[in-house]
């Protein structure tokens, strides 16, 4: 896991993303983690308006080198990213 990433994103940074739908809605997300699996980079995002809540949404997005963040639509890839994230969280909890 890197604190600063060559794509210009940093852990702790707030980014605005537009959620496409019937009405495009822009929400602010904080980058909680950045990690690589094989040759791909993933960002773990939490909505800023939920940061103080006990339970909050966690979003995973893939950076594919085109200055765009991509949703993970493949089930196998999603499971791999989720498992890696859970391992990171477990390791951080052991350090505390």
GROMACS .gro file of C-alpha atoms in nm:
model
   96
    1UNK     CA    1   0.000   0.000   0.000
    2UNK     CA    2   0.141   0.338  -0.092
    3UNK     CA    3   0.077   0.670   0.078
    4UNK     CA    4   0.134   0.864  -0.242
    5UNK     CA    5   0.072   0.728  -0.585
    6UNK     CA    6   0.230   0.817  -0.916
    7UNK     CA    7  -0.111   0.888  -1.075
    8UNK     CA    8  -0.141   1.199  -0.862
    9UNK     CA    9  -0.378   1.059  -0.601
   10UNK     CA   10  -0.289   1.061  -0.232
   11UNK     CA   11  -0.436   0.878   0.064
   12UNK     CA   12  -0.656   1.126   0.251
   13UNK     CA   13  -0.728   1.336  -0.057
   14UNK     CA   14  -1.090   1.425  -0.132
   15UNK     CA   15  -1.208   1.378  -0.489
   16UNK     CA   16  -1.545   1.457  -0.648
   17UNK     CA   17  -1.706   1.187  -0.858
   18UNK     CA   18  -2.018   1.207  -1.070
   19UNK     CA   19  -2.256   0.917  -1.029
   20UNK     CA   20  -2.434   0.866  -1.356
   21UNK     CA   21  -2.803   0.793  -1.356
   22UNK     CA   22  -3.133   0.963  -1.422
   23UNK     CA   23  -2.977   1.273  -1.266
   24UNK     CA   24  -2.601   1.307  -1.255
   25UNK     CA   25  -2.506   1.359  -0.893
   26UNK     CA   26  -2.160   1.466  -0.778
   27UNK     CA   27  -2.039   1.336  -0.441
   28UNK     CA   28  -1.716   1.393  -0.252
   29UNK     CA   29  -1.514   1.086  -0.154
   30UNK     CA   30  -1.203   1.053   0.061
   31UNK     CA   31  -0.932   0.818  -0.064
   32UNK     CA   32  -0.876   0.580   0.226
   33UNK     CA   33  -0.632   0.336   0.065
   34UNK     CA   34  -0.445   0.284  -0.260
   35UNK     CA   35  -0.308  -0.059  -0.345
   36UNK     CA   36  -0.191  -0.265  -0.641
   37UNK     CA   37  -0.293  -0.615  -0.740
   38UNK     CA   38  -0.075  -0.757  -1.015
   39UNK     CA   39  -0.051  -0.476  -1.274
   40UNK     CA   40  -0.361  -0.283  -1.163
   41UNK     CA   41  -0.406  -0.001  -0.914
   42UNK     CA   42  -0.717   0.033  -0.697
   43UNK     CA   43  -0.853   0.313  -0.483
   44UNK     CA   44  -1.071   0.258  -0.178
   45UNK     CA   45  -1.314   0.548  -0.136
   46UNK     CA   46  -1.555   0.648   0.142
   47UNK     CA   47  -1.820   0.919   0.097
   48UNK     CA   48  -1.714   1.227   0.294
   49UNK     CA   49  -2.068   1.269   0.430
   50UNK     CA   50  -2.043   0.924   0.595
   51UNK     CA   51  -1.693   0.944   0.746
   52UNK     CA   52  -1.814   1.006   1.100
   53UNK     CA   53  -2.074   0.731   1.094
   54UNK     CA   54  -2.016   0.391   1.252
   55UNK     CA   55  -2.103   0.215   0.928
   56UNK     CA   56  -2.029   0.362   0.586
   57UNK     CA   57  -2.018   0.269   0.219
   58UNK     CA   58  -1.688   0.154   0.077
   59UNK     CA   59  -1.628   0.196  -0.297
   60UNK     CA   60  -1.352   0.031  -0.499
   61UNK     CA   61  -1.243   0.184  -0.829
   62UNK     CA   62  -0.969   0.079  -1.070
   63UNK     CA   63  -0.726   0.321  -1.228
   64UNK     CA   64  -0.640   0.198  -1.576
   65UNK     CA   65  -0.388   0.459  -1.689
   66UNK     CA   66  -0.627   0.679  -1.887
   67UNK     CA   67  -0.684   0.942  -1.616
   68UNK     CA   68  -1.019   0.776  -1.552
   69UNK     CA   69  -1.136   0.570  -1.257
   70UNK     CA   70  -1.328   0.261  -1.363
   71UNK     CA   71  -1.596   0.065  -1.182
   72UNK     CA   72  -1.512  -0.300  -1.121
   73UNK     CA   73  -1.771  -0.500  -1.310
   74UNK     CA   74  -1.608  -0.845  -1.316
   75UNK     CA   75  -1.715  -1.060  -1.019
   76UNK     CA   76  -1.380  -1.239  -0.993
   77UNK     CA   77  -1.187  -0.909  -0.995
   78UNK     CA   78  -1.428  -0.764  -0.735
   79UNK     CA   79  -1.375  -1.062  -0.504
   80UNK     CA   80  -0.997  -1.030  -0.539
   81UNK     CA   81  -1.006  -0.657  -0.456
   82UNK     CA   82  -1.242  -0.710  -0.162
   83UNK     CA   83  -1.024  -0.992  -0.021
   84UNK     CA   84  -0.711  -0.777  -0.052
   85UNK     CA   85  -0.887  -0.487   0.122
   86UNK     CA   86  -1.004  -0.713   0.407
   87UNK     CA   87  -0.647  -0.839   0.450
   88UNK     CA   88  -0.517  -0.479   0.467
   89UNK     CA   89  -0.777  -0.389   0.729
   90UNK     CA   90  -0.692  -0.697   0.937
   91UNK     CA   91  -0.320  -0.610   0.926
   92UNK     CA   92  -0.391  -0.250   1.032
   93UNK     CA   93  -0.608  -0.367   1.322
   94UNK     CA   94  -0.327  -0.596   1.443
   95UNK     CA   95  -0.086  -0.301   1.447
   96UNK     CA   96  -0.312  -0.102   1.683
   0.00000   0.00000   0.00000
